[in-house]
Coordinates of C-alpha atoms and ligand atoms in Angstrom, one line a residue:
M659 CA -44.2 -4.5 8.2
R660 CA -44.9 -1.2 6.4
C661 CA -43.1 0.9 4.0
R662 CA -41.9 3.7 6.3
H663 CA -42.7 6.1 3.4
C664 CA -45.9 4.7 1.4
Q665 CA -46.8 2.3 4.1
T666 CA -47.1 -0.9 1.8
P667 CA -46.4 -3.9 3.5
L668 CA -42.9 -5.0 2.5
S669 CA -42.7 -8.5 1.7
H670 CA -39.5 -7.8 0.0
T671 CA -35.9 -9.0 1.2
F672 CA -33.1 -7.3 -0.3
L673 CA -30.0 -7.9 1.9
D674 CA -30.0 -10.1 5.2
L675 CA -26.8 -9.6 7.0
G676 CA -27.6 -11.7 10.2
F677 CA -27.1 -10.0 13.5
A678 CA -25.0 -7.2 14.3
P679 CA -23.9 -4.4 17.2
P680 CA -25.1 -1.1 16.0
S681 CA -21.8 0.2 14.3
N682 CA -20.8 3.1 16.2
A683 CA -21.0 1.9 19.5
Y684 CA -17.9 1.6 20.1
L685 CA -16.8 -0.4 23.1
A686 CA -14.3 0.8 25.9
Q687 CA -11.9 -2.0 28.0
S688 CA -14.5 -2.0 30.8
D689 CA -17.5 -2.5 28.4
L690 CA -15.7 -5.7 27.0
Q691 CA -16.6 -7.8 30.2
R692 CA -20.3 -6.8 29.7
P693 CA -22.6 -8.9 27.2
E694 CA -24.0 -6.7 24.0
T695 CA -27.0 -5.8 22.3
Y696 CA -27.1 -7.7 18.8
F697 CA -29.9 -6.0 16.4
P698 CA -31.2 -8.1 13.5
L699 CA -29.5 -6.5 10.0
K700 CA -32.1 -7.4 7.5
I701 CA -32.8 -4.6 4.5
K702 CA -36.3 -4.7 2.7
V703 CA -37.4 -3.1 -1.1
C704 CA -40.9 -1.6 -1.1
D705 CA -42.6 -2.6 -4.5
F706 CA -43.9 0.0 -4.4
C707 CA -41.9 3.5 -3.8
W708 CA -38.8 1.3 -3.7
L709 CA -37.9 2.8 -0.8
V710 CA -35.1 0.2 0.3
Q711 CA -35.4 0.6 4.4
T712 CA -33.6 -1.2 7.6
E713 CA -36.4 -3.5 9.7
D714 CA -38.2 -2.1 12.3
Y715 CA -37.1 -2.8 15.4
T716 CA -35.4 -0.6 17.6
D717 CA -35.4 3.3 17.9
A718 CA -33.3 6.4 17.3
D719 CA -32.1 7.4 20.8
A720 CA -31.0 3.6 21.6
L721 CA -28.0 4.1 18.2
F722 CA -27.0 7.5 18.7
T723 CA -25.8 7.8 22.0
N724 CA -23.6 10.8 23.5
E725 CA -20.6 8.1 23.1
Y726 CA -21.4 8.1 18.6
A727 CA -18.4 9.2 18.1
Y728 CA -17.9 10.1 14.4
F729 CA -16.3 13.9 14.1
S730 CA -16.8 15.0 10.7
S731 CA -13.4 17.0 10.6
V732 CA -11.6 14.8 11.1
S733 CA -11.2 13.8 7.2
A734 CA -9.4 16.0 5.3
S735 CA -11.2 15.4 2.2
W736 CA -14.2 15.9 3.3
L737 CA -13.6 19.3 5.3
E738 CA -12.6 20.5 1.8
H739 CA -15.6 19.1 0.4
A740 CA -17.9 21.0 2.4
R741 CA -16.6 24.2 2.0
L742 CA -16.4 23.9 -1.9
Y743 CA -20.1 23.3 -1.6
C744 CA -20.5 26.5 1.0
K745 CA -18.4 28.7 -1.5
E746 CA -20.6 27.2 -4.4
I747 CA -24.0 27.7 -2.9
I748 CA -23.2 30.8 -1.6
D749 CA -22.6 32.4 -5.0
Q750 CA -25.1 30.8 -6.7
L751 CA -28.0 32.0 -4.1
G752 CA -26.5 35.0 -3.3
L753 CA -26.3 34.4 0.1
N754 CA -25.3 37.4 2.5
E755 CA -25.4 38.5 5.6
K756 CA -29.3 39.1 6.1
S757 CA -29.5 35.8 5.0
F758 CA -30.2 32.6 7.6
V759 CA -28.9 28.7 6.7
I760 CA -29.7 25.8 8.8
E761 CA -27.8 22.6 8.6
I762 CA -29.4 19.5 10.0
A763 CA -26.5 17.2 11.3
S764 CA -24.1 20.0 11.8
N765 CA -22.1 17.5 13.8
D766 CA -18.8 19.6 14.5
G767 CA -19.4 22.3 12.8
Y768 CA -17.3 21.2 9.7
L769 CA -19.9 22.7 7.4
L770 CA -20.9 25.6 8.8
K771 CA -18.1 26.8 10.2
N772 CA -17.9 28.4 6.4
F773 CA -20.8 30.4 6.8
L774 CA -19.9 32.0 9.5
H775 CA -16.7 32.8 7.9
A776 CA -18.3 34.6 5.3
G777 CA -20.2 36.1 7.6
I778 CA -23.8 34.2 7.0
P779 CA -25.8 34.0 9.7
C780 CA -26.7 30.1 10.2
L781 CA -27.6 28.0 13.2
G782 CA -26.6 23.9 14.0
I783 CA -29.4 21.2 14.3
E784 CA -27.0 18.1 16.4
P785 CA -28.5 16.1 18.5
T786 CA -25.1 14.4 19.3
K787 CA -23.8 16.4 22.4
S788 CA -20.1 15.3 22.0
T789 CA -19.9 16.9 18.4
A790 CA -22.2 19.8 19.5
L791 CA -20.0 21.3 22.0
E792 CA -17.5 21.4 19.5
A793 CA -19.4 23.1 16.9
E794 CA -19.8 25.8 19.6
K795 CA -16.5 25.9 20.2
L796 CA -15.6 27.5 16.9
G797 CA -19.0 30.0 18.1
I798 CA -21.4 28.3 15.8
P799 CA -25.2 28.7 17.6
V800 CA -26.4 25.2 18.1
L801 CA -29.9 23.1 18.7
Q802 CA -28.9 19.9 20.5
K803 CA -32.5 18.2 19.1
F804 CA -33.8 15.2 16.8
F805 CA -34.9 16.9 13.7
G806 CA -38.7 16.7 12.3
E807 CA -42.1 18.6 11.7
L808 CA -42.2 19.4 15.5
L809 CA -38.6 21.6 15.6
G810 CA -39.5 23.0 12.2
K811 CA -42.8 24.5 13.7
Q812 CA -41.0 25.4 16.3
L813 CA -38.2 27.9 14.5
A814 CA -40.8 28.3 12.0
N815 CA -42.9 30.1 14.6
E816 CA -39.9 31.6 15.9
Q817 CA -39.2 33.4 12.4
R818 CA -36.8 31.6 12.0
E819 CA -36.8 30.3 8.6
A820 CA -34.4 29.6 6.2
D821 CA -33.4 30.6 3.0
L822 CA -30.6 27.5 2.3
I823 CA -31.4 24.5 4.7
I824 CA -28.5 21.8 4.1
G825 CA -28.6 17.5 5.0
N826 CA -25.3 15.8 4.7
N827 CA -25.4 12.1 5.0
V828 CA -28.6 12.5 7.7
Y829 CA -31.1 12.6 5.3
A830 CA -30.6 8.3 4.7
H831 CA -30.0 8.0 9.2
V832 CA -33.7 8.4 10.1
P833 CA -35.9 6.7 11.3
D834 CA -39.0 8.7 9.7
I835 CA -38.1 10.3 6.6
N836 CA -42.1 11.3 6.4
D837 CA -41.4 13.6 9.1
F838 CA -37.9 14.8 8.4
T839 CA -39.2 16.0 4.9
K840 CA -42.6 17.6 6.5
G841 CA -40.0 19.3 8.7
I842 CA -38.1 20.8 5.7
K843 CA -41.1 21.7 4.0
T844 CA -42.1 23.8 7.6
V845 CA -39.6 25.6 7.7
L846 CA -37.8 26.9 4.7
K847 CA -38.9 30.4 3.3
K848 CA -41.1 30.4 0.6
D849 CA -38.1 30.5 -1.7
G850 CA -36.0 29.0 0.0
V851 CA -33.6 25.9 -1.5
V852 CA -32.7 22.4 0.5
T853 CA -30.0 20.9 -0.4
L854 CA -29.3 17.1 0.5
E855 CA -26.7 14.4 0.2
F856 CA -26.8 10.7 0.6
P857 CA -25.2 7.6 -0.7
H858 CA -27.1 6.4 -4.2
L859 CA -28.3 3.4 -3.7
L860 CA -27.5 2.9 -7.5
R861 CA -23.8 3.0 -6.5
L862 CA -24.7 0.3 -3.5
I863 CA -25.8 -2.4 -5.9
A864 CA -23.6 -1.8 -8.9
E865 CA -20.5 -1.7 -6.3
S866 CA -21.6 -4.2 -3.8
Q867 CA -21.2 -1.5 -0.7
F868 CA -22.7 -3.8 1.7
D869 CA -20.8 -2.4 4.2
T870 CA -22.3 1.1 3.8
I871 CA -25.8 -0.9 5.2
Y872 CA -25.8 -0.5 9.1
H873 CA -28.8 0.1 11.6
E874 CA -28.2 3.7 12.3
H875 CA -28.8 4.3 8.3
F876 CA -32.3 3.4 7.8
S877 CA -33.0 4.0 4.1
Y878 CA -31.3 4.0 0.6
L879 CA -32.0 6.0 -1.6
S880 CA -32.6 6.6 -4.9
L881 CA -33.4 9.4 -7.1
Q882 CA -36.7 8.1 -8.2
T883 CA -37.8 7.5 -4.3
V884 CA -36.8 11.4 -2.9
I885 CA -38.4 12.8 -5.8
R886 CA -41.8 10.5 -4.8
I887 CA -41.2 11.3 -0.7
F888 CA -40.6 15.0 -1.8
T889 CA -43.6 15.6 -4.1
S890 CA -45.4 13.6 -1.3
N891 CA -44.9 16.4 1.3
G892 CA -45.0 19.5 -1.2
L893 CA -41.5 20.0 -2.2
K894 CA -40.0 19.7 -5.5
V895 CA -36.2 18.4 -6.8
W896 CA -35.3 20.8 -9.2
D897 CA -31.7 19.7 -9.7
V898 CA -28.9 17.1 -9.2
K899 CA -25.5 16.6 -9.1
E900 CA -23.4 12.8 -8.9
L901 CA -21.0 13.2 -6.5
K902 CA -17.9 11.1 -5.6
T903 CA -18.2 11.3 -2.1
H904 CA -18.7 7.9 0.4
G905 CA -18.5 5.8 -2.9
G906 CA -20.8 8.2 -4.8
S907 CA -23.2 10.4 -3.6
L908 CA -26.7 12.5 -4.6
R909 CA -27.1 16.1 -4.2
V910 CA -30.2 17.0 -4.9
Y911 CA -31.6 20.3 -4.9
G912 CA -35.5 21.0 -3.6
C913 CA -37.6 23.8 -3.3
H914 CA -41.3 24.2 -2.7
E915 CA -44.0 22.4 -4.9
N916 CA -44.9 26.0 -6.2
D917 CA -41.7 27.6 -6.1
P918 CA -41.6 28.8 -10.1
R919 CA -38.2 27.4 -10.4
P920 CA -37.5 25.5 -13.4
V921 CA -36.3 22.2 -13.4
K922 CA -33.0 21.4 -14.5
S923 CA -32.6 18.5 -17.2
S924 CA -29.9 16.7 -15.0
V925 CA -33.0 15.5 -13.2
D926 CA -34.1 13.9 -16.7
A927 CA -31.4 12.3 -16.9
L928 CA -30.4 11.0 -13.7
L929 CA -33.8 9.0 -13.6
A930 CA -33.0 8.2 -17.1
S931 CA -29.9 6.4 -15.8
E932 CA -32.4 4.3 -12.6
V933 CA -34.7 3.3 -15.3
K934 CA -31.9 2.3 -17.6
N935 CA -30.2 0.4 -14.5
G936 CA -33.4 -1.4 -13.2
L937 CA -34.2 0.6 -10.1
D938 CA -37.6 0.1 -10.8
Q939 CA -37.3 -3.6 -11.2
L940 CA -37.5 -6.7 -8.6
E941 CA -34.8 -8.4 -9.7
T942 CA -31.8 -6.0 -9.9
Y943 CA -32.6 -5.8 -5.8
F944 CA -32.1 -9.8 -5.8
G945 CA -28.9 -10.0 -7.0
L946 CA -26.5 -8.6 -4.3
Q947 CA -26.1 -11.1 -1.7
N948 CA -24.8 -13.6 -3.7
R949 CA -21.8 -10.9 -4.6
V950 CA -21.8 -9.6 -0.9
N951 CA -21.0 -13.7 0.2
K952 CA -18.3 -13.8 -2.2
I953 CA -16.7 -11.1 -1.1
K954 CA -17.1 -12.2 2.7
D955 CA -15.3 -15.5 1.3
D956 CA -12.4 -13.9 -0.4
L957 CA -11.7 -12.1 2.4
I958 CA -11.3 -14.3 5.0
T959 CA -9.9 -16.6 2.6
F960 CA -7.3 -13.7 1.8
L961 CA -6.9 -13.8 5.9
I962 CA -6.2 -17.2 6.4
D963 CA -3.9 -17.9 4.2
Q964 CA -1.6 -14.5 5.4
K965 CA -1.8 -16.2 8.3
K966 CA -0.5 -19.5 7.7
L967 CA 2.3 -17.5 5.9
G968 CA 3.0 -15.6 8.9
K969 CA 2.6 -12.6 7.2
K970 CA 1.2 -9.2 9.2
V971 CA -1.9 -8.2 8.4
V972 CA -4.1 -5.2 10.2
A973 CA -6.7 -2.4 9.3
Y974 CA -6.6 1.0 9.4
G975 CA -10.4 3.5 9.4
A976 CA -12.2 2.3 12.5
A977 CA -15.4 3.4 10.5
A978 CA -19.0 2.0 10.9
K979 CA -18.8 0.6 7.4
G980 CA -15.8 -1.3 9.1
N981 CA -17.8 -2.9 11.5
T982 CA -20.5 -4.5 9.0
L983 CA -18.0 -6.3 7.3
L984 CA -15.9 -7.9 9.8
N985 CA -19.0 -8.9 11.3
Y986 CA -20.7 -10.4 9.3
A987 CA -17.3 -12.1 8.2
G988 CA -17.3 -12.8 11.9
I989 CA -13.4 -11.8 11.8
K990 CA -11.9 -11.1 15.1
S991 CA -8.9 -9.7 16.4
D992 CA -7.1 -13.6 15.9
L993 CA -7.1 -12.4 12.3
L994 CA -6.8 -8.9 12.4
P995 CA -5.0 -8.2 15.5
F996 CA -5.8 -3.8 15.4
V997 CA -7.1 -1.0 13.5
C998 CA -5.7 1.9 13.4
D999 CA -7.3 5.3 13.1
A1000 CA -6.8 9.2 13.2
A1001 CA -9.8 9.7 15.1
K1002 CA -8.6 10.6 18.9
S1003 CA -12.0 9.9 19.8
K1004 CA -11.7 6.6 19.0
Q1005 CA -8.2 5.1 20.0
G1006 CA -8.1 2.9 23.4
F1007 CA -11.6 2.0 22.2
F1008 CA -12.9 -1.3 20.9
M1009 CA -15.5 -1.8 17.7
P1010 CA -18.4 -3.1 18.2
G1011 CA -18.7 -7.1 17.8
S1012 CA -15.1 -8.2 16.7
H1013 CA -13.5 -6.3 19.8
I1014 CA -10.6 -5.5 17.9
P1015 CA -8.5 -2.4 19.5
I1016 CA -8.5 0.3 18.1
L1017 CA -5.1 2.0 17.9
P1018 CA -3.4 5.2 16.9
P1019 CA -1.5 5.7 13.4
D1020 CA 1.8 5.4 14.6
H1021 CA 1.5 1.6 15.8
L1022 CA 1.3 0.8 12.5
I1023 CA 4.6 2.0 11.3
K1024 CA 6.1 0.4 14.4
I1025 CA 4.7 -3.1 13.7
Q1026 CA 5.5 -2.4 10.2
P1027 CA 3.2 -4.9 8.3
D1028 CA 2.7 -6.7 5.4
F1029 CA -0.4 -5.7 4.8
V1030 CA -2.9 -2.9 5.8
L1031 CA -6.5 -3.4 5.1
I1032 CA -8.2 -0.3 4.3
L1033 CA -11.7 -0.6 5.9
P1034 CA -13.4 2.8 4.7
W1035 CA -12.3 1.9 0.4
N1036 CA -13.5 5.8 0.0
I1037 CA -10.8 7.2 1.6
A1038 CA -8.1 4.7 0.3
E1039 CA -6.5 7.4 -2.0
E1040 CA -5.9 9.5 1.2
V1041 CA -4.8 6.4 3.4
K1042 CA -2.0 5.2 1.1
A1043 CA -0.9 8.5 0.7
Q1044 CA -0.8 9.5 4.4
F1045 CA 1.9 6.7 4.7
A1046 CA 3.9 7.2 1.4
G1047 CA 7.3 6.4 2.1
R1048 CA 6.8 4.9 6.1
L1049 CA 6.2 1.5 5.7
M1050 CA 8.1 -1.6 4.0
Q1051 CA 9.1 -1.4 0.2
N1052 CA 6.9 -4.7 -0.1
A1053 CA 4.1 -3.4 1.7
K1054 CA 0.5 -3.6 0.0
F1055 CA -2.6 -2.1 0.7
V1056 CA -5.8 -4.3 0.5
T1057 CA -9.3 -3.6 0.0
A1058 CA -12.3 -5.9 0.1
I1059 CA -15.0 -3.9 -2.0
P1060 CA -16.1 -4.2 -4.8
M1061 CA -13.5 -6.9 -5.1
L1062 CA -10.5 -8.2 -2.7
S1063 CA -7.8 -5.7 -4.3
I1064 CA -4.1 -5.8 -3.1
S1065 CA -1.6 -2.8 -4.3
Ligands
ZN713 ZN1 -43.0 2.2 -0.3

């Protein structure tokens, strides 16, 4: 296999998580009688451009089916993040009713509705039917397609070039990152701006966030690599911000390479931080597997110990990252009888691989467990606040990453 960006042959494994079904392939009761498809979950690192990437084996269509159940609007903190971003970028770029905004992977319209309310024309691009329909209900125009150079050209030919292109948590999810970047270049207005948000590889390594690794997540990105990809496609990064979302993300601001906009000092500062943390050294990428195995062992030990003591442990948050953790650790419903989730689209379904049932949050209150394992640790505080005063006084919350923590 060659690097998806620079074509260098890939000879270094970053992390091997065995085999797992797609993390978002939630199962209905009737699916439990059928065989389930497992794909290798092995991550490679390119020692030329440092793109960390999943091993090739399947196409995107097999993973993003119409049943894909993630609706962005379910998370209150993510909605607030989107609202604040829109307010800031509208002011910064002076967007108005004559501007045009495109969001790639617009999901259920959680973000574009802010532009709609501000009277700024916008277009969502979203291949997943169920979420796209929700956005259309809000009055947001949506193209139900995958984004790439072809669609970029089509939009440009229709004079629908954008003053602002937004891609939140999509850049890392595209199989062909070069084609996606070419699409941005093609549909960006001469003085337009693109902002992309993605989890920062530096945080993944520093905090052993291996559960953010799943098949649908093709790339694990650092600023140094994104700059290489932008540069080779005629774009430049002129600003970058560190965000707290998804355990630590970057938002890069890009424009055409010949745009007179100066590159802010934030870019050099963050690049220096990546070098200081060894992201340009192969050894940095090799230490994670042992730390991941310890996280797995500690969680299994905890669950077995509590079972022997007769304690009730249940989980909260049927997130994709939870599936990576549970499947790598081989945890099934004998150790974790159910997981609760506020998303109605997941309730009544089963976690892929582990087949742990997903129930409404009220069920957790009814059972009154001794421990609640919060699978999406990035929203742990939000979950704790949600259950404040509704659980037994001595009930405790558990997170497994970056290390087993009970509070
Ligand atoms: Zn490469």
